[in-house]
XYZ file of C-alpha atoms in Angstrom:
655
model
C 100.492 129.612 97.729
C 103.678 127.627 98.970
C 106.428 129.726 99.969
C 109.314 129.756 97.427
C 112.976 130.249 97.973
C 114.003 133.422 96.145
C 117.471 134.500 95.447
C 118.486 136.758 98.362
C 120.743 139.694 98.588
C 123.842 139.160 100.574
C 124.217 135.505 100.130
C 123.979 132.865 97.296
C 120.718 131.046 97.209
C 119.974 127.502 98.305
C 119.749 124.506 95.884
C 118.547 125.763 92.546
C 116.915 124.319 89.361
C 117.968 124.858 85.814
C 116.187 123.271 82.769
C 118.886 122.669 79.985
C 118.281 120.437 77.028
C 117.183 116.903 77.427
C 119.304 113.927 76.315
C 119.835 110.127 76.428
C 117.749 107.112 75.816
C 116.448 104.530 78.241
C 114.139 101.654 79.409
C 112.975 100.357 82.731
C 113.564 97.237 84.941
C 112.162 95.936 88.267
C 115.098 95.795 90.889
C 115.814 94.161 94.149
C 116.373 95.977 97.339
C 118.555 95.406 100.480
C 118.203 97.196 103.825
C 120.649 99.905 105.057
C 123.521 98.667 107.172
C 123.964 101.103 110.154
C 123.195 104.514 111.606
C 125.399 107.436 112.334
C 128.420 106.061 110.597
C 130.727 108.832 109.409
C 130.597 109.195 105.746
C 133.632 107.541 103.904
C 133.873 110.710 101.869
C 134.095 112.679 105.018
C 137.059 110.588 106.098
C 138.799 111.005 102.934
C 139.755 114.601 102.981
C 141.710 116.074 105.992
C 141.013 112.640 107.609
C 142.383 111.638 110.843
C 141.727 114.911 112.716
C 140.363 114.040 116.227
C 140.687 117.664 117.709
C 138.012 117.959 120.252
C 136.420 121.030 122.096
C 139.371 120.681 124.741
C 141.892 121.011 121.918
C 140.135 124.253 120.715
C 140.174 125.608 124.104
C 143.886 124.916 124.624
C 144.726 126.388 121.103
C 142.818 129.763 121.902
C 144.075 130.347 125.343
C 146.368 133.371 125.201
C 149.728 132.932 127.281
C 148.978 131.083 130.541
C 145.421 132.160 131.208
C 142.873 129.708 132.794
C 141.125 127.456 130.044
C 137.689 129.106 130.914
C 139.021 132.586 130.785
C 140.151 134.994 127.830
C 143.403 136.843 127.745
C 141.854 139.920 129.233
C 140.185 137.861 132.127
C 136.556 137.733 130.761
C 134.807 134.416 130.530
C 135.491 132.355 127.327
C 132.633 132.052 124.945
C 131.701 128.429 124.081
C 130.179 127.809 120.479
C 128.812 124.316 119.806
C 128.518 123.410 116.184
C 126.914 120.362 114.746
C 128.011 119.503 111.009
C 127.150 116.878 108.548
C 129.742 114.237 108.616
C 131.170 115.289 105.148
C 131.924 118.694 106.490
C 133.324 117.894 110.078
C 137.030 117.505 109.137
C 137.297 120.973 107.313
C 135.068 122.726 109.863
C 137.237 121.384 112.800
C 140.444 122.438 111.113
C 139.049 125.835 110.500
C 137.723 126.151 114.180
C 141.130 125.262 115.401
C 142.987 127.799 113.021
C 140.167 130.466 114.073
C 141.065 130.023 117.578
C 144.944 130.227 117.034
C 144.332 133.416 114.831
C 142.338 134.927 117.703
C 144.500 133.812 120.657
C 145.509 137.344 121.314
C 143.154 140.422 121.731
C 142.366 140.802 118.124
C 138.920 139.207 118.016
C 136.415 136.836 119.878
C 137.756 134.439 122.435
C 136.073 131.268 121.637
C 135.958 127.587 122.623
C 134.572 125.492 119.681
C 132.792 122.383 120.329
C 132.322 120.539 116.869
C 130.291 117.334 116.506
C 129.369 115.079 113.470
C 125.632 114.179 113.162
C 123.878 113.214 109.966
C 121.574 115.897 108.820
C 118.424 113.890 109.196
C 119.160 113.169 112.736
C 120.225 116.693 113.618
C 117.057 117.918 112.225
C 114.971 115.380 114.205
C 116.809 116.416 117.368
C 115.873 119.961 116.638
C 112.188 118.981 116.305
C 112.187 117.159 119.515
C 114.257 119.496 121.738
C 112.990 122.535 123.525
C 114.532 126.006 122.386
C 116.805 125.949 125.319
C 117.576 122.417 125.429
C 121.137 120.971 125.565
C 120.466 119.024 122.359
C 120.249 122.444 120.264
C 123.567 123.509 118.984
C 124.517 127.189 118.406
C 125.389 126.627 114.799
C 124.160 123.891 112.382
C 125.926 123.206 109.170
C 124.199 120.408 107.040
C 125.407 119.501 103.696
C 122.411 121.160 102.010
C 120.104 124.081 102.640
C 117.146 121.632 101.923
C 117.491 120.515 105.572
C 116.790 124.181 106.648
C 113.811 124.344 104.449
C 112.547 120.893 105.798
C 113.010 122.351 109.260
C 110.488 125.021 108.381
C 107.719 122.413 108.327
C 108.239 121.436 111.815
C 106.661 123.898 114.353
C 109.167 122.949 116.944
C 112.130 123.052 114.730
C 110.926 126.460 112.950
C 110.797 128.178 116.251
C 114.613 127.497 116.553
C 115.704 128.033 112.924
C 116.135 131.284 111.200
C 114.355 131.895 107.894
C 117.601 132.195 105.888
C 121.263 131.425 106.314
C 124.712 132.308 105.095
C 126.028 130.099 102.245
C 129.590 129.048 102.884
C 130.056 126.384 100.016
C 127.978 124.152 97.712
C 128.062 121.032 95.666
C 126.023 120.101 92.532
C 123.793 116.885 92.687
C 125.212 114.441 90.229
C 124.585 110.928 89.109
C 127.770 108.784 90.059
C 128.899 105.992 88.032
C 132.130 103.694 87.939
C 134.244 105.249 85.245
C 134.236 102.135 82.938
C 130.352 101.928 82.896
C 130.033 105.642 82.324
C 132.610 105.585 79.443
C 130.486 102.559 77.891
C 127.532 105.068 77.728
C 129.630 107.745 76.211
C 131.044 109.817 79.028
C 132.326 112.494 79.293
C 130.585 113.683 76.076
C 127.197 111.976 77.186
C 125.736 112.527 80.614
C 122.935 110.579 82.082
C 119.636 112.322 82.805
C 117.050 111.695 85.538
C 114.908 110.281 82.839
C 117.655 107.856 81.655
C 118.266 106.712 85.293
C 114.720 105.835 85.859
C 114.308 104.069 82.428
C 117.745 102.189 82.386
C 116.993 100.732 85.970
C 114.038 98.795 84.370
C 116.080 97.056 81.708
C 116.937 93.456 82.592
C 119.615 93.000 79.977
C 121.075 96.589 79.980
C 124.746 95.686 80.113
C 124.735 92.401 78.046
C 123.055 94.358 75.251
C 125.969 96.815 75.314
C 128.670 94.136 74.982
C 129.345 93.846 78.787
C 127.592 90.770 80.014
C 130.033 90.490 83.062
C 128.190 93.510 84.487
C 124.818 92.035 84.377
C 121.790 94.155 85.208
C 121.842 98.035 85.397
C 121.791 98.375 89.350
C 120.212 101.765 90.311
C 121.033 102.396 94.007
C 119.953 105.375 96.063
C 120.337 106.398 99.652
C 116.892 106.829 101.347
C 115.539 110.332 100.521
C 114.408 110.582 104.280
C 118.140 110.755 105.113
C 119.888 112.042 101.871
C 119.585 115.454 100.187
C 120.964 114.230 97.042
C 118.400 111.238 96.928
C 115.528 113.747 97.558
C 116.692 115.712 94.718
C 116.853 112.734 92.569
C 113.227 112.149 93.417
C 112.195 115.699 92.442
C 114.338 115.367 89.281
C 112.680 112.363 88.189
C 109.269 113.769 88.601
C 110.121 116.989 86.979
C 111.538 114.990 84.013
C 108.321 112.868 83.710
C 105.913 115.744 84.238
C 108.054 118.243 82.313
C 107.745 120.511 85.428
C 110.264 122.600 86.917
C 110.542 122.390 90.850
C 109.664 126.155 91.069
C 106.443 125.336 89.585
C 105.595 122.375 91.855
C 103.168 122.524 94.756
C 102.393 120.376 97.607
C 99.543 118.973 95.479
C 102.087 117.686 92.926
C 103.038 114.811 95.334
C 99.952 114.717 97.348
C 97.285 114.797 94.690
C 98.632 114.185 91.274
C 98.293 110.521 90.461
C 100.798 110.837 87.478
C 103.549 112.244 89.913
C 102.728 109.391 92.522
C 102.938 106.676 89.819
C 106.307 108.022 88.804
C 107.538 107.858 92.294
C 106.355 104.404 92.728
C 108.091 103.283 89.702
C 111.196 105.002 90.778
C 110.920 103.288 94.059
C 110.360 99.881 92.554
C 113.288 100.240 90.212
C 115.773 100.734 93.023
C 118.198 97.871 93.396
C 119.490 98.970 96.866
C 118.343 101.661 99.254
C 120.692 102.043 102.206
C 120.218 104.836 104.713
C 123.259 106.955 103.910
C 125.218 108.219 100.983
C 128.532 106.797 102.401
C 127.255 103.231 102.043
C 126.829 103.577 98.500
C 130.696 104.728 98.172
C 131.740 101.843 100.370
C 129.910 99.457 98.133
C 131.638 100.837 95.013
C 135.034 100.475 96.732
C 134.395 96.856 97.636
C 132.893 96.036 94.208
C 136.023 94.357 93.115
C 139.390 95.451 91.254
C 138.390 93.974 87.844
C 135.972 96.758 86.840
C 133.015 94.368 86.604
C 131.538 96.306 89.600
C 130.407 92.835 91.154
C 127.397 93.722 93.371
C 128.307 97.516 93.438
C 125.729 100.091 92.042
C 125.754 100.772 88.423
C 124.765 104.383 89.110
C 123.451 106.466 92.134
C 122.657 110.250 93.029
C 125.395 111.728 95.060
C 126.796 114.987 95.710
C 129.696 116.252 93.472
C 132.004 116.868 96.646
C 131.552 113.322 97.796
C 132.652 111.889 94.356
C 135.831 114.199 94.434
C 136.653 113.104 98.066
C 136.114 109.482 97.094
C 138.339 109.630 94.044
C 141.143 111.620 95.771
C 141.668 109.082 98.426
C 141.641 106.293 95.797
C 144.195 108.223 93.988
C 146.383 108.442 97.151
C 146.080 104.786 97.684
C 146.472 103.419 94.113
C 148.687 106.335 92.734
C 146.344 106.423 89.557
C 143.036 105.926 88.206
C 141.626 102.569 89.537
C 138.689 100.315 88.453
C 136.747 101.658 91.403
C 136.944 105.396 90.236
C 133.676 107.192 89.951
C 132.708 109.924 87.509
C 129.895 112.427 87.616
C 127.017 113.021 85.197
C 125.211 116.333 85.367
C 121.541 115.632 84.407
C 120.235 118.033 81.661
C 116.688 117.541 82.714
C 117.214 118.913 86.319
C 120.380 120.510 87.578
C 120.385 121.066 91.356
C 123.065 122.412 93.616
C 123.097 121.744 97.436
C 124.250 124.841 98.898
C 125.919 124.281 102.407
C 124.189 126.764 104.947
C 125.862 128.201 108.002
C 122.720 128.259 110.237
C 122.848 130.345 113.415
C 120.044 129.205 115.716
C 117.610 131.810 117.318
C 118.863 131.020 120.821
C 122.475 132.071 119.656
C 121.447 135.376 118.363
C 119.871 136.069 121.813
C 123.369 135.939 123.421
C 125.602 138.773 122.332
C 128.855 136.858 122.883
C 127.745 133.887 121.024
C 126.188 136.017 118.179
C 129.498 137.827 117.913
C 131.530 134.598 117.852
C 129.112 132.882 115.340
C 129.170 135.993 113.052
C 132.998 136.126 113.146
C 133.348 132.522 112.233
C 131.055 132.720 109.507
C 133.205 135.611 108.013
C 136.337 133.436 108.526
C 134.505 130.407 106.742
C 133.799 132.690 103.707
C 137.250 134.163 103.831
C 140.426 132.975 102.177
C 141.062 130.155 104.931
C 137.605 128.814 104.746
C 137.491 128.701 100.890
C 140.806 126.768 100.847
C 139.693 124.153 103.360
C 136.259 123.716 101.808
C 137.702 123.456 98.245
C 140.271 120.914 99.470
C 137.186 118.837 100.664
C 135.620 119.008 97.176
C 133.080 121.781 97.671
C 132.454 124.825 95.350
C 132.926 128.288 96.550
C 129.963 130.765 96.894
C 131.522 132.840 93.826
C 131.449 129.557 91.797
C 127.878 128.934 92.720
C 126.940 132.229 91.385
C 128.466 131.489 88.143
C 131.560 133.786 88.555
C 135.105 132.783 88.141
C 136.978 132.219 91.436
C 140.792 131.773 91.060
C 140.682 130.341 94.627
C 137.928 128.138 93.827
C 137.467 124.370 93.288
C 137.795 124.608 89.612
C 141.350 125.623 89.822
C 142.380 122.613 91.677
C 140.415 119.952 89.793
C 142.280 117.228 87.911
C 141.367 114.368 85.715
C 141.106 111.743 88.603
C 138.528 113.808 90.269
C 136.001 112.689 87.619
C 133.902 115.924 87.535
C 133.741 118.759 85.194
C 135.241 122.106 86.026
C 132.153 124.421 85.697
C 129.198 123.870 88.075
C 125.552 124.072 86.758
C 124.066 127.594 86.934
C 121.449 128.208 89.605
C 117.982 129.261 88.963
C 116.383 132.312 90.735
C 113.796 130.177 92.642
C 113.456 126.640 93.578
C 110.976 124.165 95.294
C 109.276 125.468 98.259
C 109.847 123.719 101.724
C 106.285 122.202 101.454
C 107.267 120.630 98.084
C 110.451 119.180 99.554
C 108.453 117.805 102.453
C 105.579 116.364 100.446
C 108.038 114.765 98.047
C 109.977 113.152 101.029
C 106.747 112.016 102.611
C 105.342 110.446 99.587
C 108.478 108.526 98.889
C 108.285 107.198 102.497
C 104.559 106.056 101.647
C 105.917 104.441 98.433
C 108.201 102.176 100.557
C 105.120 100.809 102.520
C 104.660 97.156 101.954
C 101.453 95.114 102.780
C 100.378 91.870 104.065
C 97.249 91.331 101.841
C 94.707 88.594 102.024
C 92.538 88.767 99.017
C 89.210 87.006 99.061
C 87.369 86.209 95.836
C 83.541 85.516 96.027
C 82.771 82.488 93.994
C 79.027 82.108 95.130
C 76.257 81.328 92.546
C 75.305 84.874 91.818
C 78.733 85.588 90.573
C 77.927 83.610 87.443
C 75.275 86.030 86.523
C 76.241 88.647 83.740
C 77.252 92.087 84.972
C 74.213 94.556 85.233
C 73.824 96.191 81.760
C 76.678 94.211 80.388
C 76.234 90.677 78.900
C 79.903 90.269 77.841
C 81.435 89.292 81.150
C 80.104 87.497 84.245
C 80.467 89.014 87.622
C 83.231 86.550 88.570
C 85.277 87.364 85.428
C 84.930 91.066 86.229
C 86.073 90.610 89.858
C 88.995 88.417 88.825
C 90.087 91.151 86.253
C 89.881 93.623 88.799
C 91.861 91.560 91.253
C 94.590 90.817 88.826
C 94.746 94.641 87.763
C 95.305 95.360 91.518
C 97.932 92.689 91.880
C 100.082 94.553 89.291
C 100.333 97.506 91.635
C 102.029 95.427 94.442
C 105.896 95.554 94.767
C 107.470 92.163 94.448
C 108.294 91.936 98.092
C 104.753 92.612 99.235
C 102.891 89.603 100.884
C 99.719 88.487 99.248
C 97.614 85.413 99.854
C 94.237 84.130 98.335
C 90.855 82.763 99.601
C 87.933 81.487 97.752
C 84.549 82.122 99.545
C 81.316 80.213 98.941
C 78.669 78.468 101.259
C 79.321 75.148 99.505
C 82.910 75.065 100.789
C 83.597 73.342 104.177
C 83.772 76.360 106.617
C 82.523 78.708 103.908
C 86.044 79.305 102.324
C 89.330 77.826 101.404
C 92.842 78.842 100.982
C 94.006 78.970 97.272
C 97.356 80.429 98.030
C 99.151 81.175 101.450
C 100.217 84.536 102.452
C 103.842 84.933 100.855
C 105.947 87.419 99.149
C 105.065 87.854 95.575
C 108.675 86.934 94.498
C 108.701 83.832 96.720
C 108.777 80.473 94.750
C 105.674 78.844 93.687
C 104.001 76.075 91.662
C 104.200 78.283 88.526
C 107.568 79.833 89.264
C 106.563 82.592 91.763
C 103.700 83.418 94.208
C 102.693 86.160 91.748
C 102.229 83.533 88.981
C 100.199 81.244 91.322
C 97.886 84.216 92.187
C 97.593 85.313 88.595
C 96.557 81.599 87.612
C 94.347 80.604 90.368
C 91.062 82.552 89.197
C 91.076 80.637 85.727
C 89.881 77.424 87.443
C 87.220 78.713 89.793
C 83.531 77.892 89.182
C 80.718 79.975 90.730
C 78.396 77.828 92.923
C 76.398 77.692 96.199
C 75.159 80.492 98.277
C 76.891 83.502 99.599
C 79.236 83.316 102.517
C 80.473 86.966 102.220
C 80.024 88.107 105.730
C 81.283 85.239 107.668
C 84.263 84.845 105.340
C 84.973 88.736 105.982
C 85.008 88.096 109.688
C 87.059 84.928 109.370
C 89.635 86.516 107.008
C 90.111 89.689 109.373
C 90.310 87.452 112.435
C 93.068 85.238 110.738
C 95.098 88.301 109.554
C 94.802 89.775 113.089
C 96.206 86.495 114.509
C 98.982 86.291 112.066
C 99.682 90.177 112.007
C 102.615 91.174 109.984
C 104.376 93.770 111.950
C 105.750 96.733 109.934
C 103.360 96.069 107.033
C 99.947 97.491 106.189
C 97.649 94.416 107.051
C 94.504 94.378 105.077
C 91.925 92.015 103.738
C 90.525 92.744 100.221
C 87.193 91.155 99.567
C 86.095 91.019 95.674
C 82.387 90.202 95.198
C 79.422 91.170 93.302
C 77.881 92.806 96.345
C 74.535 91.116 95.769
C 71.982 92.669 98.263
C 71.160 89.024 99.184
C 74.751 88.214 100.087
C 74.640 88.512 103.793
C 71.320 87.151 104.548
C 69.635 90.288 105.852
C 66.510 89.244 103.856
C 66.136 85.882 105.540
C 64.163 86.007 108.892
C 65.880 82.980 110.151
C 69.379 84.036 109.467
C 69.754 81.292 107.267
C 70.044 81.020 103.160
C 68.839 78.468 100.747
C 71.196 75.711 100.393
C 73.058 76.551 103.430
C 73.379 73.912 106.257
C 71.362 74.866 109.406
C 74.605 74.410 111.544
C 76.327 77.299 109.613
C 73.986 80.023 109.348
C 75.274 83.261 107.528
C 75.404 86.208 109.980
C 73.281 89.278 109.386
C 75.017 92.565 108.388
C 74.511 93.840 111.831
C 76.056 90.747 113.349
C 78.981 90.858 111.033
C 79.728 94.437 111.853
C 79.641 93.614 115.471
C 81.947 90.726 115.036
C 84.413 92.751 113.108
C 84.331 95.567 115.768
C 84.968 92.934 118.505
C 87.929 91.470 116.552
C 89.566 94.906 116.207
C 92.948 95.091 117.853
C 94.495 98.774 117.883
C 98.079 97.126 118.385
C 97.371 94.929 115.327
C 95.172 96.879 112.909
C 93.612 95.067 109.933
C 91.642 97.070 107.423
C 88.833 95.365 105.443
C 88.526 96.769 101.755
C 85.543 95.611 99.845
C 85.615 95.904 95.957
C 82.139 95.397 94.231
C 82.273 94.366 90.531
C 78.675 94.806 89.774
C 77.040 98.222 89.421
C 74.128 96.874 91.068
C 75.751 96.219 94.283
C 74.346 97.550 97.786
C 77.336 99.951 98.326
C 75.747 101.305 101.523
C 75.799 97.778 103.097
C 79.243 96.934 101.948
C 80.550 100.283 103.407
C 78.957 99.481 106.606
C 80.734 96.105 106.469
C 84.123 97.736 105.813
C 83.698 100.660 107.902
C 83.668 98.375 110.835
C 87.409 98.132 110.579
C 88.182 101.590 109.318
C 88.164 100.455 105.768
C 86.234 101.411 102.597
C 83.941 99.798 99.909
C 84.216 100.802 96.302
C 82.020 100.123 93.317
C 83.291 98.924 89.854
C 86.607 100.607 90.056
C 88.665 101.136 86.692
C 92.402 101.051 86.479
C 92.672 104.574 87.682
C 90.303 103.971 90.548
C 92.240 100.962 91.584
C 95.410 103.183 91.749
C 93.633 105.660 93.795
C 92.646 102.954 96.255
C 96.198 101.527 96.456
C 97.672 104.947 97.163
C 94.845 105.722 99.755
C 95.888 102.579 101.664
C 99.574 103.662 101.497
C 98.891 107.145 102.794
C 95.980 106.322 105.202
C 93.636 108.350 103.027
């Protein structure tokens, strides 16, 4: 059984799930996508609250020296303790301020004598550094403060990171995961009475005339944006929330198999990924886009909605209020999804190596208490975070609720936390499958049009083998994203060279004769007539060689061969290696020869996989599997729609 995060005594739990009532209508749309624009940039929201602080570790040391003692010595002459802290960018400003205040408060003999070194690193990169570093390496901080305890859970999946991370951490603050929208758009949908749900978000993103149908044609389509769940805790929770809404499943009831094996879940994630209009790397890029979306309230190219942390929405709005003096057209508001309420709790993570040092352990423990005290609560609520008491559903007169105003765009009471949540394995598998869902292919489809394809299907006189193969090919085409590259060949011995190109390799949304490349590919099979002997094996070799020569870096390169799989297709039954009707100068290779040729063409640096899909139940599957297996591929017999989806997912995940 996967390990679940239960409520622990002594500190509030990590991100939790509640299951209030569902609400809201919706529909779906296919969206565009743009790449992220930069790594490691400080979040805009981080710079909004307490911004401009550039205090360094040297500054902390000077602040904590008592009288005129040396910088590396305490007031009593002992060596000063250095505590290195890595924080998420949104937390850097308040943590630096608190470290400075802590040093000043302990500049006499009343507590630990500490030099703080605080650095900002996006949580995904901090976790990656922990996974790569040794337990005593310089890249490992003494304390890690990511924006969500989900990063601690994800760290448990890495053996190297888990060796350095504790099983649990102290919660110092938290922030609900919300759906952020420009205020005018949200009000058009009934906010603040109506709040979008995860189901709404996934459905609305697929509606091509969403805003025009609501009387706002200037806003165009509903633009769903999301930071990459590889880098964003809010986006990862959006994936889990969308699946939970579609499967009517609480995260606590999810298992790794939910994302690894459940095809309904995987289809939900694929639809979500395809509906995202823009997928930058980090959350701050989304806020920057809204800020630059224009002052007329139309949004321009800005997102219509995106998952975010409530604290980032607050920080963003407060900076706008300071600049504009009132609510502006770029103000954001928060919806709290009723079909999946999550809270990102901020953990204070003391690494294992720190606890092995008594001075560091004492310093880390004292600073944790300081963060949970009055000074810590004030600084963190000023940055837009909820206090631990608020996260437990208790009133806190010094909490965030007491300082909220209408310009903040959030509600006063945060969602209640459930007692259990998704396990670290569930978070990890959800994150990995979304990564797989983003994989794009360069696929050369080959349609066998030899004479045997005119025969009726074995046991079925309703369709010919070519019709069945074409139907399967078109059904498979519908699984591909619009920016996938697909080309089409026809294979028959009557053609010069045994094959011809019907459509060059191009993105499905590229212009074509019928409007788009997808349209050209859809229309092509209707004009094909079966004739001639089979050229199956030589065409397979030629297609793999061409795709290897034109290898598309960063994509899954594959040849998909649609055939009836006739046992005479490859010429194994002809002693002279020729087939009737085939010119002697172009003999069809035997199966053994084709397998050898495919193995010889293989290039580990440019891997091309051959997938063979046989449309006729009487196909020689063993022979076809030998052919495909020479490239590490597979052969399949008469797949239905569910089988095609399985094949597609297997190519994404390497299954």
